[in-house]
Amino acid sequence: EIVLTQSPGTLSLSPGERATLSCRASQSVSSNYLAWYQQKPGQAPRLLIYGTSSRAPGIPDRFSGSGSGTDFTLTISRLEPEDFAVYYCQQYGNSPSTFGGGTKVEIK
Amino acid sequence: QVQLQESGPGLVKPSETLSLTCVVSGYSSSSAYYWGWIRQPPGKGLEWIGSIYHSGSTFYNPSLKSRVTISIDTSKNQFSLKLSSVTAADTAVYYCASQRSIYSYMDVWGKGTTVTVSS
């Protein structure tokens, strides 16, 4: 199975700053089928990005995804207070689908 | 708008079978969608358990395949998860979710239900 490694484990930033989150796969992700989710405490994950770079309905354009093959990035251009959360990547191009360990974006 | 709601016992004894149900509203479970289960142990990441198509075709994570059964009841618009021979390692929040295909992201999630395995 494909192992996804997210870095950093924790990102300490201030509102208004840019956040760059990395997701690295142990082997190439088929068709770049890579998604990103946001999870806040006590809540279910929420889909942000699918297909590496397509935003889910209702997701603000400050969220963007990029990458290909084994290296993927989620960028939040300017952090809003509601963006502080844990972010997970998921590959769904190869079975079994797998998730990364998460990156926590916390207020500095 | 699809909505999903998990239900089931919050406490299961070791070696017993965990059983959960996910009720689908706002969409027919007999439509061409896949319906999946994902879990999250306390303080840890997410693990895909398996998914089912409306026709009843199932797809399981090989790491859990020997203990997992997912079924669907389209007449009740719900699908279910059974996980046998549970141990403390199966303690987690269990989510149900919808997928457009087996090779797809999870676009709608239930709120999750906590299951603790303890005697």
mmCIF file with all atom_site columns, C-alpha atoms in Angstrom, chain A residues 33 35 37 39 43-45 47 50 88 90 92-97 99, chain B residues 38 40 44-48 61-62 95 103-107 109-111:
data_model
loop_
_atom_site.group_PDB
_atom_site.id
_atom_site.type_symbol
_atom_site.label_atom_id
_atom_site.label_alt_id
_atom_site.label_comp_id
_atom_site.label_asym_id
_atom_site.label_entity_id
_atom_site.label_seq_id
_atom_site.pdbx_PDB_ins_code
_atom_site.Cartn_x
_atom_site.Cartn_y
_atom_site.Cartn_z
_atom_site.occupancy
_atom_site.B_iso_or_equiv
_atom_site.pdbx_formal_charge
_atom_site.auth_seq_id
_atom_site.auth_comp_id
_atom_site.auth_asym_id
_atom_site.auth_atom_id
_atom_site.pdbx_PDB_model_num
ATOM 1  C CA . TYR A 1 33  ? -5.746  11.107 -7.294 1.00 0.00 ? 33  TYR A CA 1
ATOM 2  C CA . ALA A 1 35  ? -7.273  14.797 -1.832 1.00 0.00 ? 35  ALA A CA 1
ATOM 3  C CA . TYR A 1 37  ? -9.251  17.307 4.150  1.00 0.00 ? 37  TYR A CA 1
ATOM 4  C CA . GLN A 1 39  ? -10.558 18.447 10.483 1.00 0.00 ? 39  GLN A CA 1
ATOM 5  C CA . GLN A 1 43  ? -15.744 17.194 13.877 1.00 0.00 ? 43  GLN A CA 1
ATOM 6  C CA . ALA A 1 44  ? -15.603 14.958 10.844 1.00 0.00 ? 44  ALA A CA 1
ATOM 7  C CA . PRO A 1 45  ? -13.072 15.685 8.125  1.00 0.00 ? 45  PRO A CA 1
ATOM 8  C CA . LEU A 1 47  ? -13.143 17.728 1.815  1.00 0.00 ? 47  LEU A CA 1
ATOM 9  C CA . TYR A 1 50  ? -9.591  16.533 -4.850 1.00 0.00 ? 50  TYR A CA 1
ATOM 10 C CA . TYR A 1 88  ? -4.928  15.245 6.051  1.00 0.00 ? 88  TYR A CA 1
ATOM 11 C CA . GLN A 1 90  ? -5.468  10.990 1.029  1.00 0.00 ? 90  GLN A CA 1
ATOM 12 C CA . TYR A 1 92  ? -7.363  7.208  -3.765 1.00 0.00 ? 92  TYR A CA 1
ATOM 13 C CA . GLY A 1 93  ? -5.737  6.149  -7.009 1.00 0.00 ? 93  GLY A CA 1
ATOM 14 C CA . ASN A 1 94  ? -4.367  2.892  -5.633 1.00 0.00 ? 94  ASN A CA 1
ATOM 15 C CA . SER A 1 95  ? -6.149  0.355  -3.479 1.00 0.00 ? 95  SER A CA 1
ATOM 16 C CA . PRO A 1 96  ? -6.269  0.472  -0.535 1.00 0.00 ? 96  PRO A CA 1
ATOM 17 C CA . SER A 1 97  ? -6.894  4.163  -0.240 1.00 0.00 ? 97  SER A CA 1
ATOM 18 C CA . PHE A 1 99  ? -4.313  8.800  4.468  1.00 0.00 ? 99  PHE A CA 1
ATOM 19 C CA . ILE B 2 38  ? -13.435 5.114  7.818  1.00 0.00 ? 38  ILE B CA 1
ATOM 20 C CA . GLN B 2 40  ? -9.903  7.262  13.528 1.00 0.00 ? 40  GLN B CA 1
ATOM 21 C CA . LYS B 2 44  ? -4.464  9.367  15.485 1.00 0.00 ? 44  LYS B CA 1
ATOM 22 C CA . GLY B 2 45  ? -5.026  9.526  11.748 1.00 0.00 ? 45  GLY B CA 1
ATOM 23 C CA . LEU B 2 46  ? -7.662  8.113  9.424  1.00 0.00 ? 46  LEU B CA 1
ATOM 24 C CA . GLU B 2 47  ? -7.968  4.558  8.126  1.00 0.00 ? 47  GLU B CA 1
ATOM 25 C CA . TRP B 2 48  ? -10.234 3.420  5.297  1.00 0.00 ? 48  TRP B CA 1
ATOM 26 C CA . ASN B 2 61  ? -8.872  -2.788 3.274  1.00 0.00 ? 61  ASN B CA 1
ATOM 27 C CA . PRO B 2 62  ? -6.650  -5.902 3.206  1.00 0.00 ? 62  PRO B CA 1
ATOM 28 C CA . TYR B 2 95  ? -17.292 7.566  10.154 1.00 0.00 ? 95  TYR B CA 1
ATOM 29 C CA . TYR B 2 103 ? -11.302 5.185  -6.666 1.00 0.00 ? 103 TYR B CA 1
ATOM 30 C CA . SER B 2 104 ? -12.644 8.397  -5.244 1.00 0.00 ? 104 SER B CA 1
ATOM 31 C CA . TYR B 2 105 ? -12.321 10.839 -2.425 1.00 0.00 ? 105 TYR B CA 1
ATOM 32 C CA . MET B 2 106 ? -14.956 10.972 0.329  1.00 0.00 ? 106 MET B CA 1
ATOM 33 C CA . ASP B 2 107 ? -17.152 13.946 -0.449 1.00 0.00 ? 107 ASP B CA 1
ATOM 34 C CA . TRP B 2 109 ? -19.077 12.468 5.831  1.00 0.00 ? 109 TRP B CA 1
ATOM 35 C CA . GLY B 2 110 ? -21.263 11.560 8.754  1.00 0.00 ? 110 GLY B CA 1
ATOM 36 C CA . LYS B 2 111 ? -20.522 13.175 12.100 1.00 0.00 ? 111 LYS B CA 1
#
